[in-house]
Structures are given as C-alpha cells and as structure tokens.
mmCIF file of C-alpha atoms in Angstrom:
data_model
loop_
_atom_site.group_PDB
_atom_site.id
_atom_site.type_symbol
_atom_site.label_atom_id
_atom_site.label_comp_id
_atom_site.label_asym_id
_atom_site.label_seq_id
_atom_site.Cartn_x
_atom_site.Cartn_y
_atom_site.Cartn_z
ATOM 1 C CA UNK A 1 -70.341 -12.007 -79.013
ATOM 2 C CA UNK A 2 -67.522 -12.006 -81.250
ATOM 3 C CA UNK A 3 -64.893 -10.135 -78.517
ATOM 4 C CA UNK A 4 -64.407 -8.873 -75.163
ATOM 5 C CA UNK A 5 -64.880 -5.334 -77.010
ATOM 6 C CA UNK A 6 -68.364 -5.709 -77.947
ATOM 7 C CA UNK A 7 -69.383 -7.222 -74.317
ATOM 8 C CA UNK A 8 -71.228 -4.385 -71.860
ATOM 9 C CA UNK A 9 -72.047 -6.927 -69.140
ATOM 10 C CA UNK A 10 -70.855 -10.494 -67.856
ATOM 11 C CA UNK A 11 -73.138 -12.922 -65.552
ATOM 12 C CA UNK A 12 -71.662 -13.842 -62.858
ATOM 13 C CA UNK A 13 -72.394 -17.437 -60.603
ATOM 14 C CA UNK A 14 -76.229 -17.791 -58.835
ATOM 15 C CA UNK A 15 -75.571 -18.627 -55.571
ATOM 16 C CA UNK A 16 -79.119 -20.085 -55.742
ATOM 17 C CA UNK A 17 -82.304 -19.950 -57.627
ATOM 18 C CA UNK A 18 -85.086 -19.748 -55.093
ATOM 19 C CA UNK A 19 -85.498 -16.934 -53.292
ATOM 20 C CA UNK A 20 -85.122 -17.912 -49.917
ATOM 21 C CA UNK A 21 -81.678 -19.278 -50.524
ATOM 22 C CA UNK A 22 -80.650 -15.912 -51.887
ATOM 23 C CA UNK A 23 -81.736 -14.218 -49.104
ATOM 24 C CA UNK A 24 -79.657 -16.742 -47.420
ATOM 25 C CA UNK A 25 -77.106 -15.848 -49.448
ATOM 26 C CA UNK A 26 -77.714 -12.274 -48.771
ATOM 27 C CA UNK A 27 -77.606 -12.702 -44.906
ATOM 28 C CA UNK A 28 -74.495 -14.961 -44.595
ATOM 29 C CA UNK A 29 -72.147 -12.338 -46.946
ATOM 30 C CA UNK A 30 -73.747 -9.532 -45.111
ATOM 31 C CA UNK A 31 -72.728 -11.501 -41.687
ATOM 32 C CA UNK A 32 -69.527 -11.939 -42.624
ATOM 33 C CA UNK A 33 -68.543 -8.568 -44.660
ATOM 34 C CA UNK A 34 -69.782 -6.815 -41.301
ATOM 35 C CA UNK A 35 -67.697 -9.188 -39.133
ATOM 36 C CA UNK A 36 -64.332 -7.557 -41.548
ATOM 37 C CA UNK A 37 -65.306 -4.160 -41.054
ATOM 38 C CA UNK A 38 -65.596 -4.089 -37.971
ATOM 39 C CA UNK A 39 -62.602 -6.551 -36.880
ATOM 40 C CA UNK A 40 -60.393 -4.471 -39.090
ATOM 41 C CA UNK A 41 -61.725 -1.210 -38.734
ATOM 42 C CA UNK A 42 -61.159 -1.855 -34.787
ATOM 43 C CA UNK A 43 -57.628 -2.749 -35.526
ATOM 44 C CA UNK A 44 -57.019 0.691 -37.422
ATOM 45 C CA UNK A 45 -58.637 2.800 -34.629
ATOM 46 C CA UNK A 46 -56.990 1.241 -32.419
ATOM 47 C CA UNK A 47 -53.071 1.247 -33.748
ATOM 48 C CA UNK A 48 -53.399 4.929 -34.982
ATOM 49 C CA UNK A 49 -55.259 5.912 -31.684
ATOM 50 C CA UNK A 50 -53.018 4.369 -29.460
ATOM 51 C CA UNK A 51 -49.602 5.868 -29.087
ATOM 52 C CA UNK A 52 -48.066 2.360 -27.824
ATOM 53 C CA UNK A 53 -48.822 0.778 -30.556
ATOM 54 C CA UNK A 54 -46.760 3.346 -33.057
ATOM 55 C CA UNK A 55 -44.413 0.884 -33.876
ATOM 56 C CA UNK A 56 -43.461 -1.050 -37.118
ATOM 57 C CA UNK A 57 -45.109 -4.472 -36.390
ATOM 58 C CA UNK A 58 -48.251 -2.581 -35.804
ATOM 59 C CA UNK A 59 -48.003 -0.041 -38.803
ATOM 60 C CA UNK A 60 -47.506 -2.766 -40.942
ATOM 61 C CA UNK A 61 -50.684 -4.645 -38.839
ATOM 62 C CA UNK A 62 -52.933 -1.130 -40.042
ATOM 63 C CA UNK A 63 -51.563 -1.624 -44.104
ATOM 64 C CA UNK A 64 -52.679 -5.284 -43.363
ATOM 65 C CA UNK A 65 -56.181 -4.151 -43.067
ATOM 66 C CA UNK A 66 -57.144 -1.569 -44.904
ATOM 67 C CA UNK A 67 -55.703 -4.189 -47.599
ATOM 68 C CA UNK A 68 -58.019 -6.685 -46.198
ATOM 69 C CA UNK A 69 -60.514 -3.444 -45.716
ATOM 70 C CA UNK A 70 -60.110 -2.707 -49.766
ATOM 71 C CA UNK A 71 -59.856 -6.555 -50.682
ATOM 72 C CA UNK A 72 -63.399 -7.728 -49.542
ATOM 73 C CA UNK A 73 -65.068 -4.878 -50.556
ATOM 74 C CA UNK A 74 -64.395 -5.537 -53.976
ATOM 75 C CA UNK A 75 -66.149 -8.719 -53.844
ATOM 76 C CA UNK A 76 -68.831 -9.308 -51.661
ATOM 77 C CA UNK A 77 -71.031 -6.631 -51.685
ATOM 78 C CA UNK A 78 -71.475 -7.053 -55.711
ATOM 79 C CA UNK A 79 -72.525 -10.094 -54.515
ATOM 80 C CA UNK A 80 -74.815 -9.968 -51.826
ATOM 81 C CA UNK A 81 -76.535 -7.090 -54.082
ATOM 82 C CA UNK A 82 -76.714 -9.198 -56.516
ATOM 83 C CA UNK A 83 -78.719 -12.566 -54.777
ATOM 84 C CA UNK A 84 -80.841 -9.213 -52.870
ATOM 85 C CA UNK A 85 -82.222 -8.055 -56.003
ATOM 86 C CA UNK A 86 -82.486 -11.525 -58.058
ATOM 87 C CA UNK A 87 -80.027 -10.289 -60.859
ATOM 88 C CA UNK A 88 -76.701 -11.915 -61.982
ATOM 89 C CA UNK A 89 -75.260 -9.337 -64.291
ATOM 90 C CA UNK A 90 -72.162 -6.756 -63.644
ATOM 91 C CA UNK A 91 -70.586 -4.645 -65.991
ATOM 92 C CA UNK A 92 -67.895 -4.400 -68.298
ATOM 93 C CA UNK A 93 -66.566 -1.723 -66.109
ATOM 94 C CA UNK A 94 -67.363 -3.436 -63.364
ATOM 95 C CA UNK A 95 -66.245 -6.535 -63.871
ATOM 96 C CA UNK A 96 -62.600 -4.583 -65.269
ATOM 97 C CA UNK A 97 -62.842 -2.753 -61.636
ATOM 98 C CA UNK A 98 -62.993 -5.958 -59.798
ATOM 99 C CA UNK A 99 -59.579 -7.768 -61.872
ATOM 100 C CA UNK A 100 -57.790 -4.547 -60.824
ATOM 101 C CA UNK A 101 -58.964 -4.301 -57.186
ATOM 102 C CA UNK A 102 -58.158 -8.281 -56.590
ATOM 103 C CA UNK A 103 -54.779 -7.844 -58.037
ATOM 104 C CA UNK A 104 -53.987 -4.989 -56.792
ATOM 105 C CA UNK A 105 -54.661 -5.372 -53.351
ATOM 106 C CA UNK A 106 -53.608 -9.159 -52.875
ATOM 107 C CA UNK A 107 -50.501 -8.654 -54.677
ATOM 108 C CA UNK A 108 -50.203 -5.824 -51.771
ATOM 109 C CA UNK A 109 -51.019 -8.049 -49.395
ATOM 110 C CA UNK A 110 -48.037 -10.815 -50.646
ATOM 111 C CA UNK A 111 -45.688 -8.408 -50.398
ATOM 112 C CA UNK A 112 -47.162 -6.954 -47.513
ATOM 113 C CA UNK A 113 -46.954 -9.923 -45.651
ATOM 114 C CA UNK A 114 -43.267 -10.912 -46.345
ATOM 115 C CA UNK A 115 -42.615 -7.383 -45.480
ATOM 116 C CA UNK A 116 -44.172 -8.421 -41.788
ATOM 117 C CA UNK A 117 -41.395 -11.360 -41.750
ATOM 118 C CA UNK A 118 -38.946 -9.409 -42.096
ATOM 119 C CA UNK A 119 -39.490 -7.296 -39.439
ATOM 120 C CA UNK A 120 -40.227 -10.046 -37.020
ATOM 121 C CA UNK A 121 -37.081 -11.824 -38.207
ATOM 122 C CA UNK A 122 -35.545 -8.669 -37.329
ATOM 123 C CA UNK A 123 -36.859 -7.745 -34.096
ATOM 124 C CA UNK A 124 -35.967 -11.505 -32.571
ATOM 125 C CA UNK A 125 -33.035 -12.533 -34.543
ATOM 126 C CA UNK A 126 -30.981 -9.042 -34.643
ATOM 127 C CA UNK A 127 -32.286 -7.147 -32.453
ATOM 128 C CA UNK A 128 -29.893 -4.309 -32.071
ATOM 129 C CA UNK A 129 -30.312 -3.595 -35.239
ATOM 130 C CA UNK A 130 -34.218 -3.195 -34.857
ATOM 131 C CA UNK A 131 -34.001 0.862 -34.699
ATOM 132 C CA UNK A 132 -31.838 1.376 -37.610
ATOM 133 C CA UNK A 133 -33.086 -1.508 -40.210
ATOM 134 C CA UNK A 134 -36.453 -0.811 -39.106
ATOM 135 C CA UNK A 135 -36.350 3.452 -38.253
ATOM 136 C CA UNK A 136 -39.653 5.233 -39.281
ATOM 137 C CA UNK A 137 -37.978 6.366 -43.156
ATOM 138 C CA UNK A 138 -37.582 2.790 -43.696
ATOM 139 C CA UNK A 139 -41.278 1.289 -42.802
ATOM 140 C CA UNK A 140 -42.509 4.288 -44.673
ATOM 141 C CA UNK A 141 -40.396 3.499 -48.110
ATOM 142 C CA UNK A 142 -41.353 -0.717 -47.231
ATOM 143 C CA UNK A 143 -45.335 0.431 -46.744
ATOM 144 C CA UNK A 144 -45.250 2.590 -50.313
ATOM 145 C CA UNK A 145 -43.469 -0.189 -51.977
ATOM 146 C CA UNK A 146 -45.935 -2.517 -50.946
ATOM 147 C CA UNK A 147 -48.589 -0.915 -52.188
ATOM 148 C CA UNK A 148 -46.737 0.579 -55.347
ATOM 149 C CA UNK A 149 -46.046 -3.146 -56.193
ATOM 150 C CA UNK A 150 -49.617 -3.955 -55.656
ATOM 151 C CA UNK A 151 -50.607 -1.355 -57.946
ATOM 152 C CA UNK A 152 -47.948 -2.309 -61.007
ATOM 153 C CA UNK A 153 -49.827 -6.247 -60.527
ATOM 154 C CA UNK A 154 -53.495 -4.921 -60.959
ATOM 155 C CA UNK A 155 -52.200 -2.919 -63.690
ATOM 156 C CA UNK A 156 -50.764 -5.579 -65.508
ATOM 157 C CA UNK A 157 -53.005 -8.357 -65.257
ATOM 158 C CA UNK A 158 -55.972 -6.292 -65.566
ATOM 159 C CA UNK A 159 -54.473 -5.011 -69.043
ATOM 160 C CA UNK A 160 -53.556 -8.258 -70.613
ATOM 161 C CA UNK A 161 -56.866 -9.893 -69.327
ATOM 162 C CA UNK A 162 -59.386 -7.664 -71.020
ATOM 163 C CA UNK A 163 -57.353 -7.330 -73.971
ATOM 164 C CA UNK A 164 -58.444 -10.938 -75.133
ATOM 165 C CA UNK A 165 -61.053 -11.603 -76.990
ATOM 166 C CA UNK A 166 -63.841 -13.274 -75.352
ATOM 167 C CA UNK A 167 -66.418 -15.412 -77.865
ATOM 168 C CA UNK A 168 -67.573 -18.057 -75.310
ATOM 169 C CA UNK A 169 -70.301 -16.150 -74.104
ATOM 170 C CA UNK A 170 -70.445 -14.138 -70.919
ATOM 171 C CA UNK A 171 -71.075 -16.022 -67.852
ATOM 172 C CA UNK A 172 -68.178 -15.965 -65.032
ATOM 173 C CA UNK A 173 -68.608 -18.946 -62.960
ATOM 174 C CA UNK A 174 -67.607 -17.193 -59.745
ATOM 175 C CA UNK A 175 -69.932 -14.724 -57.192
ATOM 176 C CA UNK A 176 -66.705 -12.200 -58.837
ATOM 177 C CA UNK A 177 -64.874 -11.548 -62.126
ATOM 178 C CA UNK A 178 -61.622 -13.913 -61.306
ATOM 179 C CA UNK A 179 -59.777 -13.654 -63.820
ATOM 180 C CA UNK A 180 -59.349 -17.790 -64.705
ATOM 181 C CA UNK A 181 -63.099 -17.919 -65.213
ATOM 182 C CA UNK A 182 -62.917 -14.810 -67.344
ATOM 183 C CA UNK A 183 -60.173 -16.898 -69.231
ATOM 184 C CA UNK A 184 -62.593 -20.185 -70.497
ATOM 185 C CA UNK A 185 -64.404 -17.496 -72.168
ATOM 186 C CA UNK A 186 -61.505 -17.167 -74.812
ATOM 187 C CA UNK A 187 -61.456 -18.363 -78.232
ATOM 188 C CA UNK A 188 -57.586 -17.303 -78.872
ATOM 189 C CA UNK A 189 -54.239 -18.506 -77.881
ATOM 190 C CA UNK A 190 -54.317 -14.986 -76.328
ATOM 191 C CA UNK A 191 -55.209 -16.130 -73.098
ATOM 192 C CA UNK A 192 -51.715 -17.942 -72.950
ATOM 193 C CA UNK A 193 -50.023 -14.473 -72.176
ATOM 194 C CA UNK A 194 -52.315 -13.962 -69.588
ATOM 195 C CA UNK A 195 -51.968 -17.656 -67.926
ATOM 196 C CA UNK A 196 -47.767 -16.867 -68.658
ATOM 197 C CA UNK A 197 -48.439 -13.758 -66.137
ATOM 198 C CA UNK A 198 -50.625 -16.128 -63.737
ATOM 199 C CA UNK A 199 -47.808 -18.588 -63.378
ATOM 200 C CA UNK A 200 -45.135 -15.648 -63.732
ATOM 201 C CA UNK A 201 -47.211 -13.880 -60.487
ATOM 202 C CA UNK A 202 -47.400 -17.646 -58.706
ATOM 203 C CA UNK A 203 -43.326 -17.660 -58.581
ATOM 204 C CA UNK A 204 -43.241 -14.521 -56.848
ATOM 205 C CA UNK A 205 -45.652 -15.503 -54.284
ATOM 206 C CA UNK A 206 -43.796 -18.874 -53.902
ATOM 207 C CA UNK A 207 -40.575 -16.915 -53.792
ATOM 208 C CA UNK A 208 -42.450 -14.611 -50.986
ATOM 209 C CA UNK A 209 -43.525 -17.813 -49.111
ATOM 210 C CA UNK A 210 -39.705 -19.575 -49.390
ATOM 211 C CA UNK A 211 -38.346 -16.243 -47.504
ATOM 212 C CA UNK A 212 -41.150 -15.844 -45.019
ATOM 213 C CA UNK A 213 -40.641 -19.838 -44.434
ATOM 214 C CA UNK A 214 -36.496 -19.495 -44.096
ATOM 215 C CA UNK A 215 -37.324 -16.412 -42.015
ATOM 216 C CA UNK A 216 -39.066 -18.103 -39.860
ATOM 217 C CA UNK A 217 -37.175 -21.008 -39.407
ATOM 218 C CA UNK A 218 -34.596 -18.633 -38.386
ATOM 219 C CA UNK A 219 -36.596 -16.916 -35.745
ATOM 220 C CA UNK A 220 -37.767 -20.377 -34.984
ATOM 221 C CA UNK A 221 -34.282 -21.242 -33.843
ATOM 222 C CA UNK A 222 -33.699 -17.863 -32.032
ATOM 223 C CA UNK A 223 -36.859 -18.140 -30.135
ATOM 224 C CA UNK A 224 -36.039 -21.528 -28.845
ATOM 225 C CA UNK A 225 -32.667 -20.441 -27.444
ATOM 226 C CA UNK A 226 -34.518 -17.840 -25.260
ATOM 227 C CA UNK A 227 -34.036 -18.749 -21.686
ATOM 228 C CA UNK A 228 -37.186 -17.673 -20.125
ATOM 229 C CA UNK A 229 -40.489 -19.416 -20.989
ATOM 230 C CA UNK A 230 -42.107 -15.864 -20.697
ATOM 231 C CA UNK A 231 -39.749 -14.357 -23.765
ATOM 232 C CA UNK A 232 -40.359 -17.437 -25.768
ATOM 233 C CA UNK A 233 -44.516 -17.201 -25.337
ATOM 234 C CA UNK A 234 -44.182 -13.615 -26.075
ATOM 235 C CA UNK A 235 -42.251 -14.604 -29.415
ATOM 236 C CA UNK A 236 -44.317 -17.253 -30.252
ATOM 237 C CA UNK A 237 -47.551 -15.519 -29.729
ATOM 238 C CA UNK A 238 -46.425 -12.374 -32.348
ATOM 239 C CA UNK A 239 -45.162 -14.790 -34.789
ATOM 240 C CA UNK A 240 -48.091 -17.618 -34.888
ATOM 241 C CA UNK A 241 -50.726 -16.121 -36.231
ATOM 242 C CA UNK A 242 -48.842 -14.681 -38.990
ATOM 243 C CA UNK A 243 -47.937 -17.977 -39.739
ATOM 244 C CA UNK A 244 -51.328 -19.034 -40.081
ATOM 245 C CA UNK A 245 -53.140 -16.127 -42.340
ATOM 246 C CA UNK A 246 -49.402 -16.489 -44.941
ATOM 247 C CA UNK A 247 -50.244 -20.214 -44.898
ATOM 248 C CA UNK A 248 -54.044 -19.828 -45.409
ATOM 249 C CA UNK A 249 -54.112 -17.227 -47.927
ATOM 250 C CA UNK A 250 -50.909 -18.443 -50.118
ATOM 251 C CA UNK A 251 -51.833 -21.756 -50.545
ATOM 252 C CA UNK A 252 -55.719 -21.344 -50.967
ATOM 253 C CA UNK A 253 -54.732 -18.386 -53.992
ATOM 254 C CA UNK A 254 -52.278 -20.086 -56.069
ATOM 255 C CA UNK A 255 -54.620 -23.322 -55.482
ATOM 256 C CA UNK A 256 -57.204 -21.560 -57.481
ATOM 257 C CA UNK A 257 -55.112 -19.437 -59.875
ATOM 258 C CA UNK A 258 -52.819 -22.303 -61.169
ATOM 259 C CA UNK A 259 -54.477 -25.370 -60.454
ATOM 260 C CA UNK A 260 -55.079 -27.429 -64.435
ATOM 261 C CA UNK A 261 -58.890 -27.234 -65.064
ATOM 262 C CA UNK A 262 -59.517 -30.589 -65.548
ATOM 263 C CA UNK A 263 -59.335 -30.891 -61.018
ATOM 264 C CA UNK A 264 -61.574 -27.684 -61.913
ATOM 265 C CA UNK A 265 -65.326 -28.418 -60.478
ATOM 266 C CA UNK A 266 -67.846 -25.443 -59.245
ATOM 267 C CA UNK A 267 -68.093 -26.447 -56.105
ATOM 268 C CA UNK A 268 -64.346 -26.934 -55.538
ATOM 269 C CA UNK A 269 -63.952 -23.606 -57.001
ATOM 270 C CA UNK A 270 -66.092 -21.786 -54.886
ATOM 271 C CA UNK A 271 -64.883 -23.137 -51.642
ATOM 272 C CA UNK A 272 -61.524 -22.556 -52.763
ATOM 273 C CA UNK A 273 -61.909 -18.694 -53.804
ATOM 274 C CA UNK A 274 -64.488 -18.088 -50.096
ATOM 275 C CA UNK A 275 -61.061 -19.444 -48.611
ATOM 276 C CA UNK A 276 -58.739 -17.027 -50.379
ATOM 277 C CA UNK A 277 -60.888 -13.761 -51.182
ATOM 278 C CA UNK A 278 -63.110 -13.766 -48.167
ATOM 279 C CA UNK A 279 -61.274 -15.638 -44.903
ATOM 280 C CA UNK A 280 -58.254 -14.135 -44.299
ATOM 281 C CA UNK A 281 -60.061 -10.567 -43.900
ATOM 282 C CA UNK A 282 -62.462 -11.672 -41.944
ATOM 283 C CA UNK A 283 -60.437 -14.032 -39.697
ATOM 284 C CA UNK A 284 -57.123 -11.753 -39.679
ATOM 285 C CA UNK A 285 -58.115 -9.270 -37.127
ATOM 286 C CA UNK A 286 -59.401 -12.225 -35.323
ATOM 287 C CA UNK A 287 -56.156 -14.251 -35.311
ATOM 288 C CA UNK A 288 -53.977 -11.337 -34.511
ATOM 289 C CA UNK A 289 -55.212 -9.778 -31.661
ATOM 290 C CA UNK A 290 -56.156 -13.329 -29.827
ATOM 291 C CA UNK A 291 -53.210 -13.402 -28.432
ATOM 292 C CA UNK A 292 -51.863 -10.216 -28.427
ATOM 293 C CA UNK A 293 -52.100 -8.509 -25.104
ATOM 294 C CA UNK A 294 -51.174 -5.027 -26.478
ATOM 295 C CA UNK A 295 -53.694 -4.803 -29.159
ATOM 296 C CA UNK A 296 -56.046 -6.211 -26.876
ATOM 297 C CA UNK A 297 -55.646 -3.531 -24.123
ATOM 298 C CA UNK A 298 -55.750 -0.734 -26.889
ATOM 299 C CA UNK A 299 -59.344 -2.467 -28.307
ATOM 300 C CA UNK A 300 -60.525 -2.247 -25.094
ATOM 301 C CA UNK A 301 -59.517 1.435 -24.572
ATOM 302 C CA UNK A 302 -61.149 1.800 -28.411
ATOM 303 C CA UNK A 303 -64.867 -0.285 -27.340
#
C-alpha cells in the first residue's frame, strides 16, 4: 500500500479472538453506550423541559451532552458492531468520519468546559455582574463559539492527517481511528506536521486547564469566605463535579495524544483512550446531577 490514497479500508484493534469474549465485548460497550444515552439524554429533557432550569449553568450543562451525546457515538458502536459480527475492518470514509467527529466534538467539549468556569467563576465571585456578563445574547454567542471552534479543530486535524501517506500497512491499534495510531502507519516526515498540530492542540487544552484551575482557585477563595455553611455546600456542590470530569478528561486525552511511544504499550493505550473517549460521557450525567438538587427534582418530574 504505497499511500493513504490507495487505502479503502483500515483494521482496527480485536478486542478478542474467541467468540465468547466478543460477545463480551459486545455486551459491556452496549452496557455502557446505553448507560450515556440515557444519563444524557435525561439531562437534555430535563433542562429544556423544565423552565427552572433555563439558566446559563444549565444551557451550558445541555451543550455538555449532546457533546458527550455526539462524542461516544462516534466510537463505540463501530465497535461493538464490529466484535458482533467477527469483522475488524472500517472504511476509508469511515475511519476519515471518526478523526473529524473526535476532534470536533472534544475540542468542543475543551472549550466547552472552560466556558462552564467561567460562568461559575462568575456567578460566585461577581455576582452582580451575573445578568449582564452572562445575559441570554452572550451564552448564545459563548455556545456557537464553542462549537464553531470545535468544528475549525476536526477540520484541521482531520485534513493534515489523511493527507499523509500511509505505507505501513493498515491496522489501527485502537477499537477507533485515533489519529496517533493512524500516525505509525507513516513512512514520511509528513506526519511531523500532524504531531506539530497534536502538541500545538495540547497547549490550548493546557492553556484551557491553567484558566479553569486559576478560576477556580478564585472561586475557591470566595466560597470559603461565605458565612453560612449552607451557601458554601451549595457552592461546593455546583463546582465539584466539574472539577472532576475537567480533571478526568484533560489529563487522560493529552496522556494519550502526546505521550513519546516508547511508554506506548496496547494495553496502556487502551485503558488510557476507554478513560478519555468513553468515561466522561458516561459518568458526566452521573457526576452532575448527584448532587444537584435542582436537576434532580426536574429528572424526577422527567421519569
């Protein structure tokens, strides 16, 4: 296979060779695909059913999942249909759908995410500001940026990577086309633009996780000043969990997309890419609306 050009299909990882650990397989991504719909499909009936809830935090909270909604559809039912009918292969076009999707939507959901900072940094450190930095026009203009920006990276990265020509054969090592298995099948110094993008794309995110981190260290502060243990549970419990999914899905991604390959193992790589690609949608509806009492009273109204 002399370049990417001439490729119609790659092979992408066996999660197992017998057929009863496929159908594992099968059950397990199935289990856990079904667990994201329906967390984050309750979370977007909810918010745009429920007039309470028609506020920015929570309008940013419905973006969050049908980015989560979008993010893990592009992965794991390729997969699952994959170990269910005993095949490995996806297409070129496929495979090109899948870079664009991943980019796309997790560069959405980096932005998206700092985006959420902000406003909680704004609601508890200046809030009487909240209704003008925050008015309707503006969340609107912050939620199309978002996604425009999210768009521009998938763009991008899925341009440069299928522009280089691939002669190593065709086999991805991943249950999806990531893009820095797709780039050991190279046999140019082209790749280097693409890894230049990679590590380019990493100093955003860091940048991203510096201002969500100073943000918070600033509501941090606020919060603690807050007389009544009440206001500061309240603050805590919106600003938590949003902690935890920016810590879990920042560090796991740029883990995997800039890490040198010789820590590079299968086994380390698959864990690593489960924890970025398919946790944080499963697990975000989860870890938001534990301890939120007014997205819990609106599920309840929803179930």
């Amino acid at each position: 296979m002399s370049n990417s050009s001439s490729l119609n299909e790659f092979l992408l990882l066996a999660f197992a060779d017998t057929r009863e650990l496929q159908l594992l397989h099968f059950s397990l991504f199935l289990g856990i695909y079904l667990a994201a719909l329906l967390g984050n499909g309750l979370i977007i009936t909810a918010v745009a059913c429920d007039h309470h809830l028609h506020t920015p935090m929570y309008f940013f909270l419905l973006n969050l999942s049908l980015l989560d909604l979008g993010s893990i559809s592009s992965t794991v039912p390729k997969s699952m249909a994959n170990s269910l009918w005993n095949t490995r292969a996806i297409s070129y076009s496929g495979c090109a759908a899948q870079v664009f999707l991943i980019f796309f939507l997790f560069g959405g959901e980096c932005s998206l995410l700092t985006v959420m900072a902000y406003d909680r940094y704004v609601a508890i450190c200046r809030p009487l500001h909240y209704g003008t930095l925050m008015g309707g026009r503006a969340c609107v203009k912050m939620a199309a940026a978002v996604w425009a920006s999210g768009f521009l990276n998938g763009l991008l990265h899925t341009g440069n990577t299928l522009s280089i020509p691939l002669c190593q054969g065709n086999v991805v090592d991943q249950f999806f086309c990531e893009v820095p298995q797709i780039l050991k099948l190279s046999c140019s110094d082209s790749y280097l633009r693409e890894v230049a993008l990679l590590v380019l794309s990493g100093c955003l995110i860091l940048g991203c996780f510096i201002f969500i981190v100073l943000s918070y260290v600033q509501i941090f502060t606020a919060v603690l000043r807050i007389p009544s243990e009440q206001g500061r549970h309240k603050a805590f419990s919106m600003c938590l969990p949003h902690l935890a999914v920016v810590s879990l899905f920042v560090t796991t991604a740029m883990f995997a997309y800039l890490k040198p390959p010789s820590i590079s193992s299968p086994a380390l790589d698959l864990v690593v890419t489960v924890l970025y690609a398919v946790m944080p949608p499963t697990v975000n509806p989860l870890i938001y609306s534990m301890r939120n009492k007014e997205l819990k009273d609106a599920l309840r109204k929803v179930i």
